[in-house]
Amino acid sequence: MYETIAFYLFSALTIGLFLITVMSKNVLYAMTSLAAGMVLISGFFFILGADFLGVVQLIVYVGAVMALYSFAMMFFDATKDIKEKNTNPALIFVLGGLSALALVLMFAAPIYNKSIQALYPMHKGVGNAQDVGIVLFTKYLVPFEVAAVMLLVAMIAGIILAGKKMDQSLTKDTSVDDDEILTQKDAK
Amino acid sequence: MEIVTFTEVETFVQHIPEVTAAGVIIKAIIILAVISAIAGFGTYIERKVLAFMQRRLGPMHVGPYGLLQLVADGVKLFTKEDIVPQNANSLVFKIAPSITAATAFIALAAVPVFPDFTIPHWVPLLGGVFVPSIAADLNIGILFVLGMMAAGLYGPLLAGMAQANKWGIIGAARTAIQFLSYEVVTGLSILAPIMLVGSLSFVDFNAAQAGGISHWLIWQQPVAFVLFLIAGFAETNRTPFDLLEHEAEVVSGYATEYSGMRWGMFFIGEYANMITISIIAAVVFLGGYSEAGIGWLTIILKVGFFFFLMLWVRASWPHIRPDQLMWLCWKVLMPIAVINVVITGIVMMV
């Protein structure tokens, strides 16, 4: 019974929070509700007994991805509303609704058909992490390694793009001396 | 593929009384009450320790040896005017401190705090209820605690962004940089002991080091221990890494505009996080509560030592610059942590 209550509570809260994310014109509200929704999604994993995935959801999405989003938000004035440019709201509504419907049908069809079954069911008495690890490093080893290589490539690309002047320290920059900065400030 | 047999698990389960919802709720209340009290008392201890290290007396006027200073501070925090700046986003501004406090206490749910006990039968209503040592005994406890501490960065971050103050924004930016970077070091440094024990559960860590001081993981993983401590200091915002609210540079960073109890909640959250990091360090590296009979005493002593170490370091070392912080994380600590993990793996394979 607790699980049912928790499920409906989490569902309602998640949908509500993600609605705020989409609807709100305030950057800060959108970001906060998205992060809170991510936390609640990890709650679904915990209800299903997938503790490991729940914690991974917390660490990856809440701890890392959302924090990077919010770091990008630093460049905006987070306390002001944003003017959105919606050139064709009707089209957006139809396309968004259709893709949502397609997703719901895709995931609901196997459940409705009752032909869904776990290919790698959890073992009693064995930790979640072990179960995931065994499947990941036997059957899905190649996709796992390919994903790792792709992430490595992305990381190197990011470093090359961002690191053009990395060997110069801004703190030790002596090309401009203090007097010059002061005279520029005075001129302003 | 070796998996623990079911009979082993069953015999292990039989010795522990059933954990009921009432027991967990009582445990949660105990954690909240005791850790809040310790967090409050920690401020007094911090002042006293710092004072003695700097040849001062510290708080002396309120009560004997200034012991009631804590009460005076509490009254002051509760009765202070709660100011919300005019241009601030007031909803997020008000929520932010409770995120810090809540994540700090939720992290403690998966950590063994105090030994388990059964409430004696003569107690009305609750007699005979078994109170577990861990409120939520997840078999991935360490990951959960690290994840919750990662979520804790939203407290300072949202606080800084919501308050329409430049010092706050700088504090928030420093929060994101510092916490994100040092999470990597925490995770990688604790990975090596996890590989040795082969489990993510605090109970298994405790059991793996049950054979006395020579079985402590610190002797096998000294590098990981030092790395974890350094990263732990950074994640709990302690000197020399307290750049988020560095008074000399950014007034009070993310907490600039806060007053009264909202500011106090940041403080309680920070102290609860200090206790969490101390407990993790004690259980993972220093044998936890595994000593038979006096386990409850040794874990308190170990946690107390780490708490004292944080104050000691604060009295001894100056702050570092933000660029030094990043240099230390990405060019020194992270490579050492990765090398440590690789060497541990090679040693385990051979």
Coordinates of C-alpha atoms in Angstrom, one line a residue:
Chain A
M1 CA 0.0 0.0 0.0
Y2 CA 2.9 2.4 0.8
E3 CA 4.3 1.8 -2.6
T4 CA 1.0 2.8 -4.3
I5 CA 0.7 5.9 -2.2
A6 CA 4.4 6.8 -2.9
F7 CA 4.0 6.0 -6.6
Y8 CA 1.0 8.3 -7.1
L9 CA 2.5 11.0 -4.9
F10 CA 5.8 10.9 -6.9
S11 CA 3.9 10.8 -10.2
A12 CA 1.8 13.8 -9.4
L13 CA 4.8 15.8 -8.1
T14 CA 7.0 14.9 -11.0
I15 CA 4.4 15.8 -13.6
G16 CA 3.7 19.1 -11.7
L17 CA 7.3 20.0 -11.4
F18 CA 8.1 19.2 -15.1
L19 CA 5.1 21.3 -16.1
I20 CA 6.6 24.2 -14.2
T21 CA 9.9 23.6 -16.0
V22 CA 8.1 23.8 -19.4
M23 CA 5.6 26.6 -18.6
S24 CA 7.6 28.9 -16.4
K25 CA 9.3 32.0 -17.9
N26 CA 11.6 32.3 -15.0
V27 CA 15.0 30.6 -15.4
L28 CA 15.4 29.9 -11.7
Y29 CA 12.0 28.3 -11.3
A30 CA 12.5 26.1 -14.4
M31 CA 15.9 25.0 -13.2
T32 CA 14.8 24.3 -9.6
S33 CA 11.7 22.3 -10.6
L34 CA 13.7 20.3 -13.2
A35 CA 16.3 19.4 -10.5
A36 CA 13.5 18.5 -8.0
G37 CA 11.8 16.4 -10.7
M38 CA 15.0 14.5 -11.3
V39 CA 15.2 13.7 -7.6
L40 CA 11.7 12.4 -7.6
I41 CA 12.3 10.2 -10.6
S42 CA 15.0 8.5 -8.6
G43 CA 12.2 7.7 -6.1
F44 CA 10.5 5.5 -8.8
F45 CA 13.7 3.5 -9.1
F46 CA 13.7 3.0 -5.3
I47 CA 10.1 1.9 -5.3
L48 CA 10.9 -0.7 -8.0
G49 CA 13.8 -2.0 -5.9
A50 CA 16.4 -0.7 -8.3
D51 CA 18.4 1.0 -5.6
F52 CA 21.6 1.2 -7.7
L53 CA 19.9 2.9 -10.7
G54 CA 18.1 5.3 -8.3
V55 CA 21.4 6.4 -6.8
V56 CA 22.9 6.7 -10.3
Q57 CA 20.0 8.9 -11.3
L58 CA 20.7 11.1 -8.3
I59 CA 24.5 11.3 -8.9
V60 CA 24.4 11.7 -12.7
Y61 CA 21.4 13.9 -13.3
V62 CA 21.0 15.8 -10.1
G63 CA 24.6 16.0 -9.1
A64 CA 26.3 16.5 -12.5
V65 CA 24.0 17.3 -15.4
M66 CA 21.7 19.7 -13.6
A67 CA 24.6 21.4 -11.9
L68 CA 26.2 22.0 -15.3
Y69 CA 22.9 23.5 -16.5
S70 CA 22.8 25.8 -13.5
F71 CA 26.4 26.8 -14.1
A72 CA 25.4 28.0 -17.5
M73 CA 22.5 29.9 -15.8
M74 CA 25.1 32.0 -14.0
F75 CA 25.5 34.1 -17.2
F76 CA 21.8 35.2 -17.0
D77 CA 20.0 37.4 -14.6
A78 CA 18.1 34.6 -12.9
T79 CA 15.7 36.9 -11.0
K80 CA 14.1 38.3 -14.2
D81 CA 11.5 36.7 -16.5
I82 CA 12.5 35.7 -20.0
K83 CA 10.6 36.9 -23.1
E84 CA 10.1 33.8 -25.2
K85 CA 9.7 33.9 -28.9
N86 CA 7.0 31.5 -29.8
T87 CA 6.4 32.1 -33.5
N88 CA 3.9 29.3 -34.0
P89 CA 2.4 28.1 -30.7
A90 CA -0.2 25.9 -32.3
L91 CA 2.4 23.9 -34.3
I92 CA 4.5 23.4 -31.2
F93 CA 1.5 22.2 -29.3
V94 CA 0.5 19.7 -32.0
L95 CA 4.1 18.4 -32.5
G96 CA 4.7 18.1 -28.8
G97 CA 1.4 16.4 -28.1
L98 CA 2.0 13.9 -31.0
S99 CA 5.5 13.0 -29.9
A100 CA 4.2 12.5 -26.3
L101 CA 1.4 10.3 -27.5
A102 CA 3.8 8.2 -29.6
L103 CA 6.1 7.7 -26.6
V104 CA 3.1 6.7 -24.4
L105 CA 1.9 4.2 -27.0
M106 CA 5.4 2.8 -27.5
F107 CA 5.8 2.1 -23.8
A108 CA 2.2 1.1 -23.0
A109 CA 1.8 -1.4 -25.9
P110 CA 4.0 -4.2 -24.4
I111 CA 2.4 -3.8 -21.0
Y112 CA -1.1 -3.9 -22.4
N113 CA -0.2 -7.0 -24.4
K114 CA 1.3 -8.6 -21.3
S115 CA 4.2 -10.0 -23.3
I116 CA 6.7 -8.0 -21.3
Q117 CA 9.1 -10.0 -19.2
A118 CA 12.4 -9.4 -17.5
L119 CA 15.3 -10.8 -19.6
Y120 CA 17.7 -10.4 -16.7
P121 CA 15.7 -10.6 -13.5
M122 CA 17.2 -9.6 -10.2
H123 CA 18.6 -12.3 -7.9
K124 CA 17.4 -12.4 -4.3
G125 CA 20.2 -11.8 -1.8
V126 CA 22.5 -10.3 -4.4
G127 CA 23.1 -6.6 -4.5
N128 CA 21.6 -4.5 -7.3
A129 CA 25.1 -3.3 -8.3
Q130 CA 26.3 -6.8 -8.8
D131 CA 23.3 -7.7 -11.1
V132 CA 23.7 -4.6 -13.2
G133 CA 27.5 -5.1 -13.4
I134 CA 27.3 -8.7 -14.6
V135 CA 24.9 -7.9 -17.4
L136 CA 26.8 -4.8 -18.3
F137 CA 30.2 -6.5 -18.5
T138 CA 29.1 -9.7 -20.3
K139 CA 26.2 -9.1 -22.8
Y140 CA 26.5 -5.4 -23.2
L141 CA 30.3 -5.1 -22.9
V142 CA 30.8 -3.7 -26.5
P143 CA 28.1 -1.0 -26.3
F144 CA 29.5 0.0 -22.9
E145 CA 33.0 0.3 -24.1
V146 CA 31.9 2.2 -27.3
A147 CA 30.0 4.6 -25.0
A148 CA 33.1 5.1 -22.9
V149 CA 35.2 5.8 -26.0
M150 CA 32.6 8.3 -27.2
L151 CA 32.6 10.1 -23.9
L152 CA 36.4 10.2 -24.0
V153 CA 36.4 11.7 -27.5
A154 CA 33.8 14.3 -26.3
M155 CA 36.0 15.2 -23.3
I156 CA 39.1 15.6 -25.4
A157 CA 37.2 17.8 -27.9
G158 CA 35.8 19.9 -25.1
I159 CA 39.3 20.4 -23.6
I160 CA 40.7 21.4 -27.0
L161 CA 37.9 23.8 -27.7
A162 CA 38.0 25.4 -24.3
G163 CA 41.7 25.2 -23.6
K164 CA 43.3 27.6 -26.2
K165 CA 44.8 29.9 -23.6
M166 CA 45.1 27.4 -20.8
D167 CA 48.8 27.7 -20.3
Q168 CA 48.4 31.4 -19.5
S169 CA 47.4 32.2 -16.0
L170 CA 45.1 35.1 -15.7
T171 CA 46.2 35.6 -12.0
K172 CA 49.8 36.0 -13.0
D173 CA 49.1 38.1 -16.1
T174 CA 51.5 41.1 -15.8
S175 CA 51.1 42.4 -19.3
V176 CA 48.8 45.1 -17.9
D177 CA 50.1 46.8 -14.8
D178 CA 47.9 48.1 -12.0
D179 CA 48.5 51.8 -12.9
E180 CA 47.0 51.3 -16.3
I181 CA 43.9 49.6 -14.9
L182 CA 43.5 52.5 -12.5
T183 CA 43.8 55.1 -15.2
Q184 CA 41.3 53.3 -17.4
K185 CA 38.9 53.2 -14.4
D186 CA 39.4 56.9 -13.9
A187 CA 38.7 57.6 -17.5
K188 CA 35.3 55.8 -17.1
Chain B
M1 CA 30.8 -16.0 -11.1
E2 CA 30.7 -16.1 -7.4
I3 CA 27.5 -15.1 -5.6
V4 CA 26.7 -15.2 -1.9
T5 CA 24.6 -18.3 -1.3
F6 CA 21.1 -17.9 0.0
T7 CA 21.7 -19.9 3.1
E8 CA 24.5 -17.5 4.1
V9 CA 22.2 -14.6 3.8
E10 CA 19.4 -16.3 5.7
T11 CA 21.6 -17.2 8.7
F12 CA 22.8 -13.6 8.7
V13 CA 19.2 -12.3 8.7
Q14 CA 18.0 -14.5 11.5
H15 CA 20.2 -12.8 14.1
I16 CA 18.7 -9.4 13.6
P17 CA 15.2 -8.6 14.9
E18 CA 12.7 -7.3 12.4
V19 CA 13.0 -3.7 11.5
T20 CA 9.5 -2.1 11.8
A21 CA 8.2 1.2 10.5
A22 CA 8.0 2.5 14.1
G23 CA 11.7 1.6 14.7
V24 CA 12.8 3.5 11.6
I25 CA 10.7 6.6 12.5
I26 CA 12.2 6.6 16.1
K27 CA 15.6 6.3 14.5
A28 CA 14.9 9.2 12.2
I29 CA 13.8 11.4 15.1
I30 CA 16.9 10.4 17.1
I31 CA 19.2 11.3 14.2
L32 CA 17.4 14.6 13.7
A33 CA 17.5 15.5 17.4
V34 CA 21.0 14.3 18.3
I35 CA 22.7 15.5 15.1
S36 CA 21.1 19.0 15.3
A37 CA 22.2 19.2 19.0
I38 CA 25.7 18.1 18.1
A39 CA 25.8 20.5 15.2
G40 CA 24.8 23.3 17.6
F41 CA 27.3 22.2 20.2
G42 CA 29.9 21.9 17.4
T43 CA 29.8 25.7 17.0
Y44 CA 30.7 26.1 20.7
I45 CA 33.5 23.5 20.4
E46 CA 34.8 25.1 17.3
R47 CA 35.1 28.5 19.0
K48 CA 36.7 27.0 22.0
V49 CA 39.2 24.9 20.1
L50 CA 40.1 27.8 17.8
A51 CA 40.4 30.1 20.8
F52 CA 42.8 27.8 22.6
M53 CA 44.9 27.3 19.5
Q54 CA 45.2 31.0 19.2
R55 CA 45.8 31.6 22.9
R56 CA 42.5 33.2 23.5
L57 CA 39.7 32.1 25.9
G58 CA 36.8 32.0 23.5
P59 CA 33.2 32.4 24.7
M60 CA 33.4 32.8 28.5
H61 CA 30.5 35.1 29.7
V62 CA 27.3 33.1 29.1
G63 CA 27.2 30.3 31.7
P64 CA 30.1 28.4 33.1
Y65 CA 33.0 28.5 30.6
G66 CA 30.6 30.0 28.1
L67 CA 28.6 26.8 27.8
L68 CA 25.3 28.5 27.5
Q69 CA 26.6 30.6 24.6
L70 CA 24.9 28.0 22.4
V71 CA 21.5 28.8 23.9
A72 CA 22.1 32.5 23.5
D73 CA 23.0 32.0 19.9
G74 CA 19.9 29.9 19.3
V75 CA 17.7 32.6 20.8
K76 CA 19.4 35.2 18.7
L77 CA 19.0 33.2 15.5
F78 CA 15.3 32.4 16.2
T79 CA 14.3 35.9 17.1
K80 CA 16.2 37.8 14.4
E81 CA 14.3 39.5 11.7
D82 CA 13.9 37.3 8.6
I83 CA 14.8 39.6 5.7
V84 CA 14.1 38.8 2.1
P85 CA 15.8 41.2 -0.3
Q86 CA 13.5 43.3 -2.6
N87 CA 14.7 42.0 -5.9
A88 CA 15.2 38.4 -4.8
N89 CA 13.2 35.5 -6.1
S90 CA 11.6 35.1 -2.7
L91 CA 10.2 31.5 -3.1
V92 CA 13.6 30.0 -4.2
F93 CA 15.3 32.2 -1.7
K94 CA 13.2 30.7 1.1
I95 CA 13.5 27.1 0.0
A96 CA 17.3 27.1 -0.5
P97 CA 18.4 26.8 3.1
S98 CA 16.1 23.9 3.8
I99 CA 17.7 22.0 0.8
T100 CA 21.1 22.2 2.5
A101 CA 19.7 21.0 5.9
A102 CA 17.4 18.3 4.3
T103 CA 20.1 16.7 2.1
A104 CA 22.5 16.7 5.0
F105 CA 20.1 14.8 7.2
I106 CA 18.8 12.5 4.3
A107 CA 22.4 11.5 3.7
L108 CA 22.6 10.5 7.4
A109 CA 19.7 8.1 6.8
A110 CA 21.9 5.5 5.1
V111 CA 24.9 6.0 7.5
P112 CA 25.3 3.9 10.7
V113 CA 24.7 6.4 13.5
F114 CA 24.9 4.9 17.0
P115 CA 24.5 1.1 17.6
D116 CA 21.1 -0.7 17.4
F117 CA 19.1 -1.3 20.5
T118 CA 15.7 -2.5 21.6
I119 CA 13.5 -0.2 23.7
P120 CA 12.9 -1.9 27.1
H121 CA 9.4 -3.4 27.6
W122 CA 8.4 -1.2 30.5
V123 CA 8.3 1.9 28.3
P124 CA 4.6 2.6 27.5
L125 CA 3.5 2.4 23.8
L126 CA 6.9 1.9 22.3
G127 CA 8.2 -1.0 24.5
G128 CA 10.0 -3.8 22.6
V129 CA 10.5 -1.8 19.4
F130 CA 13.8 -2.6 17.7
V131 CA 15.7 0.6 16.6
P132 CA 18.2 -0.2 13.9
S133 CA 21.6 1.4 13.7
I134 CA 21.0 2.5 10.1
A135 CA 17.6 4.1 9.3
A136 CA 17.6 2.8 5.7
D137 CA 19.9 -0.1 5.3
L138 CA 20.6 0.1 1.6
N139 CA 23.1 -2.3 0.2
I140 CA 24.6 0.7 -1.8
G141 CA 24.8 3.0 1.2
I142 CA 28.1 4.7 0.2
L143 CA 26.8 5.7 -3.2
F144 CA 23.6 7.0 -1.7
V145 CA 25.4 9.2 0.8
L146 CA 27.7 10.5 -2.0
G147 CA 24.7 11.1 -4.2
M148 CA 22.8 13.0 -1.5
M149 CA 25.8 15.1 -0.7
A150 CA 26.0 15.9 -4.5
A151 CA 22.4 17.0 -4.3
G152 CA 23.3 19.2 -1.4
L153 CA 25.1 21.6 -3.7
Y154 CA 21.7 23.0 -4.7
G155 CA 21.3 24.8 -1.4
P156 CA 24.2 27.2 -1.8
L157 CA 23.7 27.3 -5.6
L158 CA 20.0 28.4 -5.6
A159 CA 20.6 30.6 -2.6
G160 CA 23.3 32.5 -4.5
M161 CA 21.3 32.8 -7.7
A162 CA 18.0 33.8 -6.0
Q163 CA 19.3 36.7 -3.9
A164 CA 20.0 39.3 -6.6
N165 CA 23.4 40.0 -5.1
K166 CA 26.8 39.9 -6.9
W167 CA 28.6 38.3 -3.9
G168 CA 25.9 35.7 -3.9
I169 CA 26.3 34.9 -7.6
I170 CA 30.1 34.6 -7.1
G171 CA 29.5 32.3 -4.2
A172 CA 27.0 30.2 -6.2
A173 CA 29.5 29.9 -9.1
R174 CA 32.2 28.8 -6.7
T175 CA 29.8 26.3 -5.2
A176 CA 29.2 24.7 -8.5
I177 CA 32.9 24.6 -9.5
Q178 CA 34.1 23.4 -6.1
F179 CA 31.5 20.7 -5.3
L180 CA 31.4 19.3 -8.9
S181 CA 35.2 19.1 -9.1
Y182 CA 35.8 17.5 -5.7
E183 CA 32.9 15.0 -6.1
V184 CA 35.1 13.4 -8.7
V185 CA 38.0 13.1 -6.2
T186 CA 35.7 11.7 -3.5
G187 CA 34.2 9.1 -5.7
L188 CA 37.5 8.0 -7.2
S189 CA 39.3 7.9 -3.9
I190 CA 36.6 5.8 -2.2
L191 CA 36.5 3.5 -5.2
A192 CA 39.7 1.7 -4.3
P193 CA 38.5 0.6 -0.8
I194 CA 35.2 -0.4 -2.4
M195 CA 37.1 -2.6 -4.8
L196 CA 39.0 -4.3 -1.9
V197 CA 35.9 -5.0 0.1
G198 CA 33.7 -5.7 -2.9
S199 CA 30.6 -4.1 -1.5
L200 CA 28.9 -0.7 -1.3
S201 CA 27.4 -1.3 2.1
F202 CA 28.7 0.3 5.3
V203 CA 27.9 -2.9 7.2
D204 CA 30.1 -4.9 4.9
F205 CA 32.9 -2.4 5.4
N206 CA 32.5 -2.7 9.1
A207 CA 32.6 -6.5 9.0
A208 CA 35.6 -6.5 6.6
Q209 CA 37.7 -4.7 9.2
A210 CA 36.6 -6.6 12.2
G211 CA 40.0 -8.1 13.0
G212 CA 41.5 -5.3 15.0
I213 CA 43.7 -2.3 14.1
S214 CA 45.9 -4.2 11.7
H215 CA 42.8 -5.0 9.5
W216 CA 41.9 -1.3 9.1
L217 CA 41.7 -0.3 5.4
I218 CA 43.9 2.8 6.1
W219 CA 47.0 0.6 6.1
Q220 CA 46.1 -0.8 2.7
Q221 CA 44.8 2.4 1.2
P222 CA 46.7 5.3 2.8
V223 CA 46.6 7.4 -0.4
A224 CA 42.9 6.9 -0.8
F225 CA 42.4 8.0 2.8
V226 CA 44.4 11.2 2.4
L227 CA 42.6 12.0 -0.9
F228 CA 39.2 11.3 0.7
L229 CA 40.0 13.6 3.6
I230 CA 41.1 16.5 1.4
A231 CA 38.1 16.1 -0.9
G232 CA 35.9 15.8 2.2
F233 CA 37.2 19.1 3.5
A234 CA 36.3 20.7 0.1
E235 CA 32.8 19.2 0.0
T236 CA 31.9 20.3 3.5
N237 CA 33.2 23.8 2.7
R238 CA 35.9 23.8 5.4
T239 CA 39.1 25.8 5.6
P240 CA 41.4 25.7 3.6
F241 CA 38.7 25.2 1.0
D242 CA 36.0 27.5 2.3
L243 CA 35.9 29.7 -0.8
L244 CA 32.1 29.7 -1.0
E245 CA 31.8 32.2 1.8
H246 CA 35.3 33.6 2.0
E247 CA 34.8 36.7 4.0
A248 CA 37.9 38.6 2.7
E249 CA 36.8 38.2 -0.9
V250 CA 33.1 37.7 -1.3
V251 CA 31.6 39.0 2.0
S252 CA 29.8 35.8 2.8
G253 CA 29.3 34.3 -0.6
Y254 CA 26.0 32.5 -1.1
A255 CA 24.9 33.4 2.5
T256 CA 25.4 37.2 2.1
E257 CA 21.7 38.2 2.2
Y258 CA 20.6 35.6 4.7
S259 CA 19.7 36.3 8.3
G260 CA 18.2 34.6 11.3
M261 CA 17.2 30.9 11.2
R262 CA 17.6 30.6 7.4
W263 CA 21.2 31.4 7.8
G264 CA 21.2 29.0 10.8
M265 CA 19.9 26.2 8.5
F266 CA 23.0 26.5 6.2
F267 CA 25.1 26.3 9.3
I268 CA 23.3 23.2 10.7
G269 CA 23.6 21.6 7.2
E270 CA 27.3 22.3 7.1
Y271 CA 27.9 20.7 10.5
A272 CA 25.7 17.7 9.7
N273 CA 27.8 17.2 6.5
M274 CA 31.0 17.4 8.6
I275 CA 29.6 14.7 10.8
T276 CA 28.6 12.6 7.8
I277 CA 32.1 12.9 6.2
S278 CA 33.6 12.0 9.6
I279 CA 31.4 8.9 9.9
I280 CA 32.2 7.8 6.4
A281 CA 36.0 8.2 7.0
A282 CA 35.7 6.3 10.3
V283 CA 33.7 3.4 8.9
V284 CA 35.5 3.0 5.6
F285 CA 39.1 3.6 6.6
L286 CA 39.4 3.3 10.4
G287 CA 37.4 0.1 11.2
G288 CA 34.1 1.7 12.1
Y289 CA 32.3 0.3 15.1
S290 CA 33.7 -3.2 14.6
E291 CA 35.4 -3.5 18.0
A292 CA 33.4 -6.1 20.1
G293 CA 31.6 -4.6 23.0
I294 CA 33.1 -1.1 22.9
G295 CA 32.2 -0.4 19.3
W296 CA 29.9 2.5 20.2
L297 CA 32.7 4.2 22.1
T298 CA 35.4 3.8 19.4
I299 CA 33.1 5.1 16.6
I300 CA 32.4 8.2 18.7
L301 CA 36.1 8.7 19.4
K302 CA 37.0 8.3 15.7
V303 CA 34.2 10.7 14.6
G304 CA 35.3 13.1 17.3
F305 CA 38.9 12.9 16.1
F306 CA 37.9 13.8 12.5
F307 CA 35.7 16.6 13.8
F308 CA 38.7 17.9 15.8
L309 CA 41.0 17.5 12.8
M310 CA 38.7 19.9 10.8
L311 CA 39.0 22.5 13.5
W312 CA 42.7 21.9 13.9
V313 CA 43.3 22.4 10.1
R314 CA 41.1 25.6 10.3
A315 CA 43.3 27.0 13.0
S316 CA 46.5 26.1 11.2
W317 CA 46.1 26.8 7.5
P318 CA 45.2 29.9 5.4
H319 CA 42.7 29.8 2.6
I320 CA 43.8 29.0 -0.9
R321 CA 43.0 30.8 -4.1
P322 CA 40.3 29.5 -6.4
D323 CA 42.8 28.8 -9.2
Q324 CA 45.0 26.8 -6.7
L325 CA 41.8 24.9 -5.7
M326 CA 41.2 23.8 -9.3
W327 CA 44.9 23.1 -9.9
L328 CA 44.9 20.9 -6.8
C329 CA 41.8 19.0 -7.9
W330 CA 42.4 18.3 -11.5
K331 CA 46.2 18.3 -11.8
V332 CA 47.1 16.7 -8.5
L333 CA 44.4 14.8 -6.7
M334 CA 42.4 13.4 -9.6
P335 CA 45.5 11.8 -11.4
I336 CA 46.7 10.4 -8.0
A337 CA 43.2 8.9 -7.4
V338 CA 43.1 7.3 -10.8
I339 CA 46.6 5.9 -10.4
N340 CA 45.6 4.6 -7.0
V341 CA 42.6 2.8 -8.5
V342 CA 44.6 1.3 -11.3
I343 CA 47.4 0.1 -8.9
T344 CA 44.7 -1.4 -6.6
G345 CA 43.2 -3.2 -9.5
I346 CA 46.6 -4.6 -10.6
V347 CA 47.4 -5.8 -7.1
M348 CA 44.1 -7.5 -6.7
M349 CA 44.4 -9.3 -10.1
V350 CA 48.0 -10.6 -9.4

